[in-house]
PDB file of C-alpha atoms in Angstrom:
ATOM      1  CA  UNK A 804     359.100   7.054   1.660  1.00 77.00           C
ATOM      2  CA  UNK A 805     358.101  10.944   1.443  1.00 84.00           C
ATOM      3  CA  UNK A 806     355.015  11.361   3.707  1.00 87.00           C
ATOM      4  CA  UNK A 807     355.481  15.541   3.392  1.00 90.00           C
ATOM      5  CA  UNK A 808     356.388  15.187  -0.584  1.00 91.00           C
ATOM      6  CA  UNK A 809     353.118  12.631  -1.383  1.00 92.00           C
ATOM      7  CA  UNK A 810     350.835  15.445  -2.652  1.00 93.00           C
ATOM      8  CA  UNK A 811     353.506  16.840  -5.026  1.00 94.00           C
ATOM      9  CA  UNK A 812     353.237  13.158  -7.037  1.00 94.00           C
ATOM     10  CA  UNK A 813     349.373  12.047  -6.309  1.00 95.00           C
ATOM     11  CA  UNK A 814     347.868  15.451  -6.332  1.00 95.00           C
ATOM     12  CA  UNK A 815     348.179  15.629 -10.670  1.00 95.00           C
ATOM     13  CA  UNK A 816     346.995  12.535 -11.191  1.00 95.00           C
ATOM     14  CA  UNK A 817     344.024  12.152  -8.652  1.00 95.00           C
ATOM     15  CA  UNK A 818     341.693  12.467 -11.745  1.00 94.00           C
ATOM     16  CA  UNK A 819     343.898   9.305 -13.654  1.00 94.00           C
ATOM     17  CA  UNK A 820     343.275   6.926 -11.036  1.00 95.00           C
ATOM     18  CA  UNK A 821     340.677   4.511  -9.895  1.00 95.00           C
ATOM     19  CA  UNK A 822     338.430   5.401  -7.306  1.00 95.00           C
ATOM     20  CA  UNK A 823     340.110   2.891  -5.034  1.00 95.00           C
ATOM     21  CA  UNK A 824     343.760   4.795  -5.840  1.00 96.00           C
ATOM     22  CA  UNK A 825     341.998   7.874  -5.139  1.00 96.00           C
ATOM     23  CA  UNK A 826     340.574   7.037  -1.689  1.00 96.00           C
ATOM     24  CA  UNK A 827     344.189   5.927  -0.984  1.00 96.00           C
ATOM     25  CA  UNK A 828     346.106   9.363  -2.374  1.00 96.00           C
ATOM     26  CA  UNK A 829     343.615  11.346  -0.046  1.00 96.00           C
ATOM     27  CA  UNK A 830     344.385   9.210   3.247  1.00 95.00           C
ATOM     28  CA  UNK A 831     348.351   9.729   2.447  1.00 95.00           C
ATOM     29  CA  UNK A 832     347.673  13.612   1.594  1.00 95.00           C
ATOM     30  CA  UNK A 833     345.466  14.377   4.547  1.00 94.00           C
ATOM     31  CA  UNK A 834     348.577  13.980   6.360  1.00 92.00           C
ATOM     32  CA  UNK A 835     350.138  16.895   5.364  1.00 93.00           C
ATOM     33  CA  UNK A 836     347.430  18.889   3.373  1.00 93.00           C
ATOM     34  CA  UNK A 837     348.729  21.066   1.853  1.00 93.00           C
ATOM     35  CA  UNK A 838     346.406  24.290  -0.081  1.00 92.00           C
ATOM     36  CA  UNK A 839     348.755  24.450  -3.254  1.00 92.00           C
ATOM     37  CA  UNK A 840     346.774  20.541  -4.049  1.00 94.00           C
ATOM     38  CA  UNK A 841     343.411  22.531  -3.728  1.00 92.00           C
ATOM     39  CA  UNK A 842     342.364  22.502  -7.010  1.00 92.00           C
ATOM     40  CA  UNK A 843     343.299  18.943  -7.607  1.00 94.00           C
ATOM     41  CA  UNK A 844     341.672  17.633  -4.985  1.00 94.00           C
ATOM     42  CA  UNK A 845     338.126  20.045  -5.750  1.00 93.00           C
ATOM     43  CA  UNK A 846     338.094  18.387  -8.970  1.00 93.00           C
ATOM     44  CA  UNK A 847     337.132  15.455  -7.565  1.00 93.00           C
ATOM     45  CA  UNK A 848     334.502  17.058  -5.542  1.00 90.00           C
ATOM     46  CA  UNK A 849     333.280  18.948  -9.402  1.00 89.00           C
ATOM     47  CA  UNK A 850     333.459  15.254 -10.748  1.00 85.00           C
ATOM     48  CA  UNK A 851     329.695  13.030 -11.312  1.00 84.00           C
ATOM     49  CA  UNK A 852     329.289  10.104  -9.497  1.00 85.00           C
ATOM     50  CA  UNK A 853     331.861  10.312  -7.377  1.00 90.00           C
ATOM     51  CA  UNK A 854     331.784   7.279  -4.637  1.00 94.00           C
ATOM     52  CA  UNK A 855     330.421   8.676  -1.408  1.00 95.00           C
ATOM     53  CA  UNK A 856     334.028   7.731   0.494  1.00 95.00           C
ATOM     54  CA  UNK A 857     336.602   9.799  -2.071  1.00 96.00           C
ATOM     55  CA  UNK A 858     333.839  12.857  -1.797  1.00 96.00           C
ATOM     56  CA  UNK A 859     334.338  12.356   1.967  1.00 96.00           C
ATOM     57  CA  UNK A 860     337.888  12.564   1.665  1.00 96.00           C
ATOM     58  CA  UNK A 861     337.712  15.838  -0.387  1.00 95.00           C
ATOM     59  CA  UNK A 862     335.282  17.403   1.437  1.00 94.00           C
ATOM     60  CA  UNK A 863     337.801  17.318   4.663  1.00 93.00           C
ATOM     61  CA  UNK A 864     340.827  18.221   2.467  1.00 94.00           C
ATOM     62  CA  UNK A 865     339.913  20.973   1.350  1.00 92.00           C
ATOM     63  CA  UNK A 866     338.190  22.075   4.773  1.00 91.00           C
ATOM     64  CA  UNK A 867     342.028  21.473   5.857  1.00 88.00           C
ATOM     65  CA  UNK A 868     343.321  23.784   4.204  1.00 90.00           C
ATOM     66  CA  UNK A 869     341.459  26.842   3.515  1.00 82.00           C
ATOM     67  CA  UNK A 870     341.692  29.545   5.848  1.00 70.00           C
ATOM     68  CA  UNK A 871     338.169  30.886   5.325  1.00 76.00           C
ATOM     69  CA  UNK A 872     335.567  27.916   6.264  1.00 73.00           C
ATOM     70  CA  UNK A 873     332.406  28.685   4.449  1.00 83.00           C
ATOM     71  CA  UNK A 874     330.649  26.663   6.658  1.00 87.00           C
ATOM     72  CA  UNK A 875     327.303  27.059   5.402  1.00 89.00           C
ATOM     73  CA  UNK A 876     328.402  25.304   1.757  1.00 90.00           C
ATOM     74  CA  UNK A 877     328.179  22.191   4.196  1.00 93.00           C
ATOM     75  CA  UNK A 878     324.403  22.791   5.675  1.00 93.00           C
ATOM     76  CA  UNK A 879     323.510  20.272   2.001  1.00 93.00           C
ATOM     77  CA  UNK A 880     325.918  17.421   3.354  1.00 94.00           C
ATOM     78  CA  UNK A 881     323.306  17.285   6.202  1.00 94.00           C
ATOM     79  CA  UNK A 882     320.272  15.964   4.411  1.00 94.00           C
ATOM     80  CA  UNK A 883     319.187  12.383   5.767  1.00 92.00           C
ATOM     81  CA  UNK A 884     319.583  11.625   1.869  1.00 94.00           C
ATOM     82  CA  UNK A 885     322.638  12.199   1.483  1.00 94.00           C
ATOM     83  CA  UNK A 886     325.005   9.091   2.063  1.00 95.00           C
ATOM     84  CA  UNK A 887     325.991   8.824   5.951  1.00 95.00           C
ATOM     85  CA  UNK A 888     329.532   8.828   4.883  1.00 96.00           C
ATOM     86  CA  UNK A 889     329.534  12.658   3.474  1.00 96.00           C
ATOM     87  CA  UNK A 890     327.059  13.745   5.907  1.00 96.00           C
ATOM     88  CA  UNK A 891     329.265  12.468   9.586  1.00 95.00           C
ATOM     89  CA  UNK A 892     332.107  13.940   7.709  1.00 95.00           C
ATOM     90  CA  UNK A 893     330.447  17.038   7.267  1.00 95.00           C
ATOM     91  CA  UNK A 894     328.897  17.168  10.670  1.00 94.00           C
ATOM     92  CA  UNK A 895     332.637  16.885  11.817  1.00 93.00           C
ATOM     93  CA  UNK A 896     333.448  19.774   9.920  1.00 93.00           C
ATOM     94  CA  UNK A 897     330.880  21.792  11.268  1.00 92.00           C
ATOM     95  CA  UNK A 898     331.341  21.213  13.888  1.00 90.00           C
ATOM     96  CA  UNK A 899     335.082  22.031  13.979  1.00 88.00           C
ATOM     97  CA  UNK A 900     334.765  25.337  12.571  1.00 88.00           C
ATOM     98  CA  UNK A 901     331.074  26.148  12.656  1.00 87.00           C
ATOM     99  CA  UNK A 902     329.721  28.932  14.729  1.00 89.00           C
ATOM    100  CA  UNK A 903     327.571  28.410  17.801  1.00 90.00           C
ATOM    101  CA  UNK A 904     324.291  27.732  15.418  1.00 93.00           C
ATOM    102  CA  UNK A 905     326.100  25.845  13.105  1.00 92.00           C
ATOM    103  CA  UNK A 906     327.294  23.061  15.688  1.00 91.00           C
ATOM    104  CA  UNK A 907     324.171  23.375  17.078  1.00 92.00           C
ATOM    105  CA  UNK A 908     322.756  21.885  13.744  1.00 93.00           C
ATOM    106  CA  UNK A 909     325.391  19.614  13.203  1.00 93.00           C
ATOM    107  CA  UNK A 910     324.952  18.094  16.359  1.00 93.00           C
ATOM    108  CA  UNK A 911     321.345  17.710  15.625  1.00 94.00           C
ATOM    109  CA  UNK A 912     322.269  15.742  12.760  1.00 94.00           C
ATOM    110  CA  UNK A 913     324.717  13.507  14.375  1.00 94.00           C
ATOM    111  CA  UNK A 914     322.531  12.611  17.604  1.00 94.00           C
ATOM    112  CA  UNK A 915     319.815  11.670  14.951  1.00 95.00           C
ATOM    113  CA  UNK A 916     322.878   8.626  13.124  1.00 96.00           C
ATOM    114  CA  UNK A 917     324.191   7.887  17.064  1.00 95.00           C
ATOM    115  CA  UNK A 918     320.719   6.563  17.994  1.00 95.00           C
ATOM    116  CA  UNK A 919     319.309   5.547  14.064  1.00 96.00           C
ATOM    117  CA  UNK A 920     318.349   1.674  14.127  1.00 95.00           C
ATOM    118  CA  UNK A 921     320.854   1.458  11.483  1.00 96.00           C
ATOM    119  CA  UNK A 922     324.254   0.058  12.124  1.00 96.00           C
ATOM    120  CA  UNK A 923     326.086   2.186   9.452  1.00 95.00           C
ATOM    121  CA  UNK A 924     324.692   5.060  10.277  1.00 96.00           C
ATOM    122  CA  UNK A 925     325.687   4.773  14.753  1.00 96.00           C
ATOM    123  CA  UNK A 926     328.812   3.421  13.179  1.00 96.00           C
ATOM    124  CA  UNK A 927     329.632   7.007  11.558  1.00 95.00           C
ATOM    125  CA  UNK A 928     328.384   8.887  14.027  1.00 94.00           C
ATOM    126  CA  UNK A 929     330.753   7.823  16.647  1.00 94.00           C
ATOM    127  CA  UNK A 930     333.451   8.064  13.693  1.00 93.00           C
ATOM    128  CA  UNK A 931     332.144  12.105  13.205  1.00 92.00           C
ATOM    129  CA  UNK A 932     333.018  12.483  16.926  1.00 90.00           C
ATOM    130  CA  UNK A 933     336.792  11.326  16.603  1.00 89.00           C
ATOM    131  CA  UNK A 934     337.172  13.430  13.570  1.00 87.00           C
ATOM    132  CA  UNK A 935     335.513  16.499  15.090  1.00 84.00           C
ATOM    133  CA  UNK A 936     337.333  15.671  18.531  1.00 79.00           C
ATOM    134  CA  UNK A 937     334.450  16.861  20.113  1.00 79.00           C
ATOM    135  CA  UNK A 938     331.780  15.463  22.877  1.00 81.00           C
ATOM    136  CA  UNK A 939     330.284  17.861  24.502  1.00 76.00           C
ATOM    137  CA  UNK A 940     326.423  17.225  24.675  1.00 79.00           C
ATOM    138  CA  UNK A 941     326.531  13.948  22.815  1.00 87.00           C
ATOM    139  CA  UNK A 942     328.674  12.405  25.695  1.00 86.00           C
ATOM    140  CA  UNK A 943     325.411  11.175  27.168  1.00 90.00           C
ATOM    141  CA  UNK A 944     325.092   8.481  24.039  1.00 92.00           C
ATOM    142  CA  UNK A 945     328.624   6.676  25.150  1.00 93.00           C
ATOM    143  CA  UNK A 946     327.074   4.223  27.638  1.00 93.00           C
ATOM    144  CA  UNK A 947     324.326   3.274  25.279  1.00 95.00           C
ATOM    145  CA  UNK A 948     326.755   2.991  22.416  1.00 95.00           C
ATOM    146  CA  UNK A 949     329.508   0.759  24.200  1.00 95.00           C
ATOM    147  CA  UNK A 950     326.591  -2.021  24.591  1.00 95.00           C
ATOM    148  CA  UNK A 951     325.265  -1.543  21.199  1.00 96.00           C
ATOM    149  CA  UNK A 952     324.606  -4.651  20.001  1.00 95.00           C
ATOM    150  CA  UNK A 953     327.264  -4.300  16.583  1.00 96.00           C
ATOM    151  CA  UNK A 954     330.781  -4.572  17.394  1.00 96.00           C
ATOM    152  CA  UNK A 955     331.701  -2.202  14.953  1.00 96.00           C
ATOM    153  CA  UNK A 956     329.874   0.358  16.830  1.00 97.00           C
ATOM    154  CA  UNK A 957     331.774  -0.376  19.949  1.00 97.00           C
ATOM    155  CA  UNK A 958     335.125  -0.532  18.428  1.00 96.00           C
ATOM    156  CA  UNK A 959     333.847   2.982  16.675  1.00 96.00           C
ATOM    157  CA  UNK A 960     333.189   4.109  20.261  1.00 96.00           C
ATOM    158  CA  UNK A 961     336.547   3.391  21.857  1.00 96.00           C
ATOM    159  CA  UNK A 962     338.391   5.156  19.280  1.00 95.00           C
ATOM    160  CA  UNK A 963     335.859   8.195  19.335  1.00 94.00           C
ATOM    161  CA  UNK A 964     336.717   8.276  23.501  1.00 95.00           C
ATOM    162  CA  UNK A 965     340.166   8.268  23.052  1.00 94.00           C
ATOM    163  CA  UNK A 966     340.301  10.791  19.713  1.00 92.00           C
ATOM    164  CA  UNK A 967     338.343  13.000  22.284  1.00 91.00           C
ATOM    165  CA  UNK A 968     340.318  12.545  25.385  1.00 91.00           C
ATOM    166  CA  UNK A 969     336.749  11.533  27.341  1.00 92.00           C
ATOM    167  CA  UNK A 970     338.912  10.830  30.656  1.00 92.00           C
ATOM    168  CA  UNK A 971     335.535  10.127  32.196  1.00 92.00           C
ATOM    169  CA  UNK A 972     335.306   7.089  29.823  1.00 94.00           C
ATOM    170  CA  UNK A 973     339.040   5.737  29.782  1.00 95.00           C
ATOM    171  CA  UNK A 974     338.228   2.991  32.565  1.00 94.00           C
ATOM    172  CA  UNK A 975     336.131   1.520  28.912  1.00 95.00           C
ATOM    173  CA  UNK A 976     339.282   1.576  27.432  1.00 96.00           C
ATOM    174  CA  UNK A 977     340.874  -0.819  30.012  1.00 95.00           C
ATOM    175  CA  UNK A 978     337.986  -3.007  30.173  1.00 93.00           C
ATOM    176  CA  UNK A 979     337.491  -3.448  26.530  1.00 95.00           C
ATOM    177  CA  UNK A 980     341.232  -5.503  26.613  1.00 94.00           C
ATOM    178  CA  UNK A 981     339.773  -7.722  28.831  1.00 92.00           C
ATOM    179  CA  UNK A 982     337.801  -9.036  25.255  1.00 93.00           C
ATOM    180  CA  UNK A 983     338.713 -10.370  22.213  1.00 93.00           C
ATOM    181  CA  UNK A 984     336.139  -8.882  19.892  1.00 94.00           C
ATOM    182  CA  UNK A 985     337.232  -5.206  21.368  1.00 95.00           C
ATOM    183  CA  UNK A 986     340.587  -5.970  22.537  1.00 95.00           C
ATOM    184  CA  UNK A 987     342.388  -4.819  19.047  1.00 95.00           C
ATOM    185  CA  UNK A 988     339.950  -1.387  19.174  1.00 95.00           C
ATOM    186  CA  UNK A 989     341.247  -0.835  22.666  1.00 96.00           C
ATOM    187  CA  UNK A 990     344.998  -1.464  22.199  1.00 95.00           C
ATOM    188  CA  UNK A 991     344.491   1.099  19.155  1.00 95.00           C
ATOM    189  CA  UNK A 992     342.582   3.810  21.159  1.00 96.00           C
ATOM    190  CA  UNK A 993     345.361   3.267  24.407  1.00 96.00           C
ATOM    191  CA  UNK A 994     347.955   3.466  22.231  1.00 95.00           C
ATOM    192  CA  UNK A 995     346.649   6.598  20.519  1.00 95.00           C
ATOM    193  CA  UNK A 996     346.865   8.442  23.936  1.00 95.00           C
ATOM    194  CA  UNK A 997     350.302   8.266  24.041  1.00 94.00           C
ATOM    195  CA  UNK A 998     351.944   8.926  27.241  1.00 95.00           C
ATOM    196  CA  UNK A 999     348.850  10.022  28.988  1.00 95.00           C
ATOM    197  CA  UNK A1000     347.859   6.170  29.009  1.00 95.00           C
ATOM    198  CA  UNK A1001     350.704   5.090  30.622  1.00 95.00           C
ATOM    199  CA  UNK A1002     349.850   5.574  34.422  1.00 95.00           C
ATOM    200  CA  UNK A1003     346.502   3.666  33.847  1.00 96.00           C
ATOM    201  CA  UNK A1004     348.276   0.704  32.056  1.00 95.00           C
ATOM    202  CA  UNK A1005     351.017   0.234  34.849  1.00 93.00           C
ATOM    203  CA  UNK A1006     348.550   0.342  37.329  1.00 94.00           C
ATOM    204  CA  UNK A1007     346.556  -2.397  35.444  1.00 93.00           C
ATOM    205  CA  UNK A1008     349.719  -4.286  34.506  1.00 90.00           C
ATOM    206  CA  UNK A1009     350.663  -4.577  38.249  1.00 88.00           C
ATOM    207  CA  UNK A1010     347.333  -5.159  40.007  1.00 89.00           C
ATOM    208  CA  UNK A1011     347.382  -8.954  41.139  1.00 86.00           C
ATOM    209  CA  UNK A1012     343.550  -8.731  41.353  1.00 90.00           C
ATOM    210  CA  UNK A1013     343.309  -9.117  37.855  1.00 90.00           C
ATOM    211  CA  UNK A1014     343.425 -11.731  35.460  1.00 89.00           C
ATOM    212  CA  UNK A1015     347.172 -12.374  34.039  1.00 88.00           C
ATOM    213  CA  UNK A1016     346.150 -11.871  30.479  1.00 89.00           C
ATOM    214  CA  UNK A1017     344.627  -8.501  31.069  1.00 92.00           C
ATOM    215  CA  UNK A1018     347.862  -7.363  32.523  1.00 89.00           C
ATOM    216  CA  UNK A1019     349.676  -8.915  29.851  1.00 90.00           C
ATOM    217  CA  UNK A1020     347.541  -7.249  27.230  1.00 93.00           C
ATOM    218  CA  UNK A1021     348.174  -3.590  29.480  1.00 93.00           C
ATOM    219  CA  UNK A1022     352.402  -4.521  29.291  1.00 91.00           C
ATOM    220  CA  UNK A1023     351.817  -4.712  25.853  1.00 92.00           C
ATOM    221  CA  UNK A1024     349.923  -1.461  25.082  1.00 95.00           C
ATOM    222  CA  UNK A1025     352.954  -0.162  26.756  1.00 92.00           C
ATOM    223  CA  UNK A1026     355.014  -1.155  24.851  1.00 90.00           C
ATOM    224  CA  UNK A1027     353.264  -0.290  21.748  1.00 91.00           C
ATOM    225  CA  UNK A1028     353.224   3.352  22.780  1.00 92.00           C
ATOM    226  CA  UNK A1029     357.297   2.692  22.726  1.00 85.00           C
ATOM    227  CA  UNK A1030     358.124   6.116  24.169  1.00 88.00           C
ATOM    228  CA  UNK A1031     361.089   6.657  26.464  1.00 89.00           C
ATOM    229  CA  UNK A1032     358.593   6.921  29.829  1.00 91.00           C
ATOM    230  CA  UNK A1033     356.884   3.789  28.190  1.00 90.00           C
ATOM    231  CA  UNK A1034     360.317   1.996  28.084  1.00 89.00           C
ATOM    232  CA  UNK A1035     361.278   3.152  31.529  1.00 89.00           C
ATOM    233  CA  UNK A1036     358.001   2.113  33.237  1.00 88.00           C
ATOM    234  CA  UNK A1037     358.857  -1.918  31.370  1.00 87.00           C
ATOM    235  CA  UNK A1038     362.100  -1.704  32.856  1.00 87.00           C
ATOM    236  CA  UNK A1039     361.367  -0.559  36.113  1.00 87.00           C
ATOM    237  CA  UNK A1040     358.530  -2.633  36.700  1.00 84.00           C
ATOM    238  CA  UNK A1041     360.599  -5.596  35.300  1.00 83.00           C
ATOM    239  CA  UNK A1042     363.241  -5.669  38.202  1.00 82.00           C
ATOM    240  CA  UNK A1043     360.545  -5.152  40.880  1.00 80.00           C
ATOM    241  CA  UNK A1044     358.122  -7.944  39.806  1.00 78.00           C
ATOM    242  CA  UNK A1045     358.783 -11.956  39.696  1.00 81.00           C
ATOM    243  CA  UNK A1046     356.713 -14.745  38.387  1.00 78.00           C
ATOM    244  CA  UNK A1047     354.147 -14.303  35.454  1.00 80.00           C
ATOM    245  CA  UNK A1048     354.497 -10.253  36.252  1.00 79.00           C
ATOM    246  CA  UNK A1049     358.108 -10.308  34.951  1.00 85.00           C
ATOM    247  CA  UNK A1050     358.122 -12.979  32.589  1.00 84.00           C
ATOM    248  CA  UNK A1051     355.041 -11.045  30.610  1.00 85.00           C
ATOM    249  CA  UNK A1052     357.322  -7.655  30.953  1.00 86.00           C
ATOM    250  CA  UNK A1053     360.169  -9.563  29.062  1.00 85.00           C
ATOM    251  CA  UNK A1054     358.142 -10.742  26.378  1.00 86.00           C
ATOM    252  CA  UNK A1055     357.163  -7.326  25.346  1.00 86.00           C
ATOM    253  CA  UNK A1056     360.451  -5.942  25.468  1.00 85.00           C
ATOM    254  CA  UNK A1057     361.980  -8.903  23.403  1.00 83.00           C
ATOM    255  CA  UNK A1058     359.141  -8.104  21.159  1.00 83.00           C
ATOM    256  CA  UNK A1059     360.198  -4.242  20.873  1.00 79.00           C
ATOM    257  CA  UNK A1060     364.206  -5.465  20.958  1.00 77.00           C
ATOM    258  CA  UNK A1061     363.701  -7.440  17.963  1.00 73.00           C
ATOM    259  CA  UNK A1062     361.631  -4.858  15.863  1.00 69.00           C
ATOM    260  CA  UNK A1063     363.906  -1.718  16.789  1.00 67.00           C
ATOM    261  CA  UNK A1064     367.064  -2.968  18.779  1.00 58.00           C
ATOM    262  CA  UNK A1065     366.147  -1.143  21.252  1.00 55.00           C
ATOM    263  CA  UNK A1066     367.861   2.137  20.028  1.00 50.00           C
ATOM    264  CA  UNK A1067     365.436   4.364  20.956  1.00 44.00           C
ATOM    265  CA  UNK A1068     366.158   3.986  24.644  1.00 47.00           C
ATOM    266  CA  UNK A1069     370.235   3.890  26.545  1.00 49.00           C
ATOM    267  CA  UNK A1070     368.543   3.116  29.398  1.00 49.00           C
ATOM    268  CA  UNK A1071     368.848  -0.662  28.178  1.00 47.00           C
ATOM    269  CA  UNK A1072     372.234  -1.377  28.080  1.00 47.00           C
ATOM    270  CA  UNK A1073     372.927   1.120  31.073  1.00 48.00           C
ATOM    271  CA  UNK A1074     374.089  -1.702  33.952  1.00 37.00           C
ATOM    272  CA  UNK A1075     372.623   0.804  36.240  1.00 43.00           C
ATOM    273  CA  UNK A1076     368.703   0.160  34.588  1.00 43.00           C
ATOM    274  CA  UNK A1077     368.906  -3.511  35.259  1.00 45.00           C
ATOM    275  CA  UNK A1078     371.713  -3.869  37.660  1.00 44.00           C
ATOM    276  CA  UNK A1079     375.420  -3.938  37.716  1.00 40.00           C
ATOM    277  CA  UNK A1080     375.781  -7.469  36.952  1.00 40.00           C
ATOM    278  CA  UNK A1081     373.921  -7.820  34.079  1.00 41.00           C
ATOM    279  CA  UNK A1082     372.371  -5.830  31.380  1.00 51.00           C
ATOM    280  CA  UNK A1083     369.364  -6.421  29.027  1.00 49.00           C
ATOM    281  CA  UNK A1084     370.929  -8.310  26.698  1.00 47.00           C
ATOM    282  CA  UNK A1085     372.223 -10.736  29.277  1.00 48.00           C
ATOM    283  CA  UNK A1086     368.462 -11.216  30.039  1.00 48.00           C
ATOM    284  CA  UNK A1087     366.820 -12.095  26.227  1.00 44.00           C
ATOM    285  CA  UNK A1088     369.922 -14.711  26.450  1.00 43.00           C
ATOM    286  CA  UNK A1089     368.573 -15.810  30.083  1.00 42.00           C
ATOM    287  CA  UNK A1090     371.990 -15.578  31.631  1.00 40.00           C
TER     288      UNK A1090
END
């Protein structure tokens, strides 16, 4: 209801709640961190016991919002005993704001969980990438990692490409629709690039060389992105194709006319958009 306002009502009683309600408060909070929660939120990091995925949480919060990072309070998280969970987030961290020999060390740490036999541990290294938006030097992992043999490892591995704009490794993107295991990972990551996806998924969406559902699935990261260019390149494309082509382009735009009316866009009930005849509503009626 009040993204911006959240902290004001969870910060005070982060300490009340369960650690599931807690986990929860932090997502909404990291939105908009904010440094007057600070203390609320370090409580939970003072706290014993505290499950490995709220101390995560914290750990980034307050990394957020301070303006002086003392990165070397996070050389501890680093230890290969501490749970993988607190020590990708604070290799992200370090990463982030760390100097030269502090990423240097945090990298160290994170190329040791990319290639560790153990699925949660490759599974939060490629998560420590998207946070950190960073690949230099660990790029060289991403082949090996998108045929790792746990899918949650690959779906980690699209999102880290796209948190980290990796434009070498956005064909991955497209070719990860093609599947169903990856295909929800994919639409995610596509969608996440926002506008800069869009020439890539027309191009896919109108290439008669590949299979219809592939295309179908690119019309429909397009129209998950929802922005006006995304909008313009569905109705462009939908008066210059025919057959399966145009059919699939009117399905997703049904879809987004039924969720939003449409009102984000005049384009669809300008006659010139879709012809002088007819406009867009003429078409969901099939007139």
């Amino acid at each position: 209801v009040a993204p911006r306002e959240a902290g004001e009502v969870l910060a005070p009683r982060l300490m009340e709640f369960s650690p599931a309600l807690q986990q929860r408060s932090l997502e909404a909070m990291l939105l908009y961190p904010n440094p007057n929660f600070s203390n609320s939120v370090k409580a939970l990091l003072d706290s014993p016991d505290q499950p490995p995925a709220v101390f995560a949480l914290a750990l980034r919060y307050l990394w957020q919002v301070k303006e002086d990072h003392p990165v070397e309070d996070l050389k501890p998280y680093l230890q290969p005993q501490v749970d993988v969970v607190v020590r990708g987030t604070a290799a992200a961290l370090m990463l982030r704001w760390g100097s030269r020999q502090q990423r240097v060390e945090a990298m160290a740490s994170l190329r040791k969980m990319l290639t560790h036999e153990q699925e949660p541990e490759r599974v939060m290294g490629c998560r420590a990438l998207a946070d950190a938006n960073y690949m230099e030097s660990l790029g060289i992992y991403i082949d090996m990692l998108l045929q790792d043999p746990s899918l949650r490892v690959r779906r980690a591995t699209l999102m880290a490409i796209a948190a980290t704009q990796y434009v070498r490794y956005y064909p991955a993107l497209l070719k990860a629709l093609r599947y169903p295991s990856t295909r929800l990972a994919a639409s995610q990551a596509l969608s996440s690039l926002g506008d800069e996806a869009l020439p890539m998924l027309a191009s896919l969406g109108v290439d008669s060389y590949k299979p219809d559902s592939l295309r179908y699935q690119a019309w429909q990261v397009v129209g998950e992105i929802g922005s006006l260019p995304a909008l313009e390149i569905l109705i462009d494309n939908l008066m210059k194709t025919w057959g399966n082509s145009r059919r699939q382009i009117l399905a997703v735009l049904l879809k987004i006319y039924q969720q939003t009316g449409l009102r984000r866009s005049p384009l669809i009930d300008d006659h010139h958009a879709v012809g002088d005849d007819f406009n867009f509503r003429q078409l969901v009626r099939g007139e």
